[in-house]
Amino acid sequence: MHVELYERMWMWASGGLIVAFLAVIGVTAGMQAMSPPSHIETVDPAALDSHPEFGNPGVTEMPDGSVKAVVVAATFFYTPDPIEVPAGRPVTFRITSSDVIHGFQIVGTNANAMAIPGYVSQFTLTFDKPGEYLITCNEYCGIMHHGMVGTLIVREGRP
Ligand SMILES: [Cu+2]
């Protein structure tokens, strides 16, 4: 079968692009996307109840004035709920899941993390505006996924 030179060149070029795209997917999945983007910290999801931090999730004031919010996601709720944090101070969220992958998105902010069993997702955010924020799960996690919501209350001043 005769294939024109230009057609052959285009076929090789598009074949090369497919190989390049697959390589990018493979490298990012294998080297970057297999762990939370924040940092790699593991935790035993089966032993969360006896974990010093995740066994008793909640909001803690740190000696330096910052605030730590430890959150456990489970089908189909977050603990604690509501989460109460002060405005105007950095809040470090530390999130994990006790069962399947959940999402932790604070609507109206740029906070959006995955709660992955076995891993700790962490990010720090300062809320300038007091008020009530909706937390939603944006990873399909089961039959009641659509109802998996939480509340974040940002209070003026101290928690
Ligand atoms: Cu969900």
Coordinates of C-alpha atoms and ligand atoms in Angstrom, one line a residue:
M1 CA 0.0 0.0 0.0
H2 CA 1.3 3.4 -0.9
V3 CA 1.2 6.1 1.7
E4 CA 2.2 9.6 0.8
L5 CA 5.3 11.1 2.4
Y6 CA 3.4 13.9 4.2
E7 CA 0.8 11.4 5.4
R8 CA 3.5 9.2 6.8
M9 CA 5.1 12.2 8.5
W10 CA 1.8 13.2 10.1
M11 CA 1.1 9.6 11.2
W12 CA 4.5 9.4 12.9
A13 CA 4.1 12.8 14.5
S14 CA 0.7 11.9 15.9
G15 CA 1.9 8.5 17.1
G16 CA 4.8 10.2 18.8
L17 CA 2.4 12.7 20.5
I18 CA 0.3 9.7 21.8
V19 CA 3.4 8.1 23.2
A20 CA 4.6 11.3 24.8
F21 CA 1.2 11.9 26.4
L22 CA 1.0 8.4 27.8
A23 CA 4.6 8.8 29.2
V24 CA 3.5 12.0 30.9
I25 CA 0.5 10.3 32.5
G26 CA 2.7 7.4 33.6
V27 CA 5.4 9.5 35.1
T28 CA 3.0 11.8 37.0
A29 CA 0.8 8.9 38.2
G30 CA 3.8 6.9 39.3
M31 CA 5.9 9.6 40.8
Q32 CA 3.6 12.4 41.9
A33 CA -0.1 11.6 42.0
M34 CA 0.1 8.5 44.2
S35 CA 0.4 10.6 47.4
P36 CA -1.3 13.7 48.6
P37 CA 0.3 16.8 47.1
S38 CA 1.0 18.4 50.5
H39 CA 3.5 16.0 51.9
I40 CA 3.9 12.3 52.4
E41 CA 2.8 11.4 55.8
T42 CA 1.2 8.0 56.4
V43 CA -1.3 6.9 59.1
D44 CA -2.9 3.5 59.7
P45 CA -6.5 4.0 58.7
A46 CA -7.6 0.9 60.7
A47 CA -6.1 2.3 63.9
L48 CA -7.3 5.9 63.7
D49 CA -9.3 5.5 67.0
S50 CA -6.1 5.0 69.0
H51 CA -4.1 7.6 67.0
P52 CA -2.9 10.4 69.3
E53 CA -4.1 13.0 66.8
F54 CA -6.8 11.5 64.6
G55 CA -8.3 9.5 67.5
N56 CA -9.6 12.8 68.9
P57 CA -10.1 15.1 66.0
G58 CA -10.7 18.8 66.7
V59 CA -9.4 22.3 66.7
T60 CA -6.3 23.0 68.8
E61 CA -4.6 26.3 69.5
M62 CA -0.8 26.0 69.0
P63 CA 1.7 27.8 71.2
D64 CA 2.8 30.1 68.4
G65 CA -0.8 31.4 68.0
S66 CA -1.6 29.4 64.9
V67 CA -4.5 26.9 64.9
K68 CA -4.5 23.2 64.0
A69 CA -7.7 21.6 62.7
V70 CA -7.6 17.8 62.7
V71 CA -10.3 16.3 60.6
V72 CA -11.4 12.7 59.9
A73 CA -13.6 12.0 56.9
A74 CA -15.7 8.9 56.9
T75 CA -18.7 7.8 54.9
F76 CA -20.6 10.2 54.9
F77 CA -19.6 12.8 57.4
Y78 CA -16.6 14.8 58.8
T79 CA -15.5 14.8 62.4
P80 CA -15.6 17.3 64.0
D81 CA -18.7 19.0 62.5
P82 CA -19.0 21.9 62.7
I83 CA -15.3 22.9 62.6
E84 CA -14.8 26.2 64.5
V85 CA -11.7 28.3 63.8
P86 CA -10.8 31.9 64.4
A87 CA -10.6 34.5 61.7
G88 CA -7.3 36.2 60.8
R89 CA -5.0 33.5 62.0
P90 CA -3.4 30.7 60.0
V91 CA -5.3 27.5 60.3
T92 CA -3.5 24.3 59.4
F93 CA -5.9 21.5 58.4
R94 CA -4.7 18.0 58.8
I95 CA -7.1 15.6 57.1
T96 CA -7.4 11.8 56.6
S97 CA -10.0 9.3 55.9
S98 CA -11.0 6.2 57.8
D99 CA -12.5 4.3 54.9
V100 CA -12.5 5.4 51.3
I101 CA -11.3 8.5 49.4
H102 CA -13.3 11.6 50.2
G103 CA -12.9 15.2 49.2
F104 CA -12.6 18.2 51.5
Q105 CA -13.5 21.4 49.7
I106 CA -14.3 24.6 51.6
V107 CA -16.7 26.4 49.2
G108 CA -15.9 30.0 48.5
T109 CA -12.2 29.5 49.3
N110 CA -9.3 27.8 47.4
A111 CA -9.2 25.0 50.0
N112 CA -9.7 21.7 48.2
A113 CA -7.9 18.6 49.4
M114 CA -8.4 14.9 49.1
A115 CA -8.9 12.8 52.3
I116 CA -7.1 9.6 51.5
P117 CA -7.1 6.6 53.8
G118 CA -3.6 5.9 54.9
Y119 CA -2.3 9.5 54.2
V120 CA -2.5 12.9 55.8
S121 CA -3.4 15.8 53.6
Q122 CA -2.3 19.1 55.0
F123 CA -2.8 22.7 54.0
T124 CA -2.8 26.1 55.8
L125 CA -5.3 28.8 55.2
T126 CA -6.1 32.1 56.9
F127 CA -9.8 33.1 56.9
D128 CA -10.2 36.9 56.7
K129 CA -14.0 36.9 56.8
P130 CA -15.9 35.4 59.7
G131 CA -18.9 33.4 58.7
E132 CA -20.2 30.0 57.9
Y133 CA -18.6 28.0 55.1
L134 CA -19.9 24.9 53.5
I135 CA -17.5 21.9 53.3
T136 CA -18.3 19.4 50.6
C137 CA -17.0 16.1 49.5
N138 CA -16.0 16.2 45.9
E139 CA -14.8 12.6 45.5
Y140 CA -17.5 10.1 44.8
C141 CA -17.5 8.0 47.9
G142 CA -20.7 6.0 47.9
I143 CA -24.5 6.1 47.8
M144 CA -24.8 9.1 50.1
H145 CA -21.9 11.1 48.6
H146 CA -24.2 13.9 47.6
G147 CA -25.2 14.4 51.2
M148 CA -21.7 14.5 52.6
V149 CA -21.3 18.0 53.8
G150 CA -19.9 19.8 56.8
T151 CA -19.8 23.2 58.2
L152 CA -16.8 25.4 59.0
I153 CA -17.5 28.3 61.3
V154 CA -15.0 31.1 61.2
R155 CA -15.4 33.2 64.4
E156 CA -14.1 36.7 65.1
G157 CA -11.0 36.4 67.3
R158 CA -10.4 33.3 69.4
P159 CA -11.8 29.9 68.7
Ligands
CU1 CU -18.1 11.9 48.7

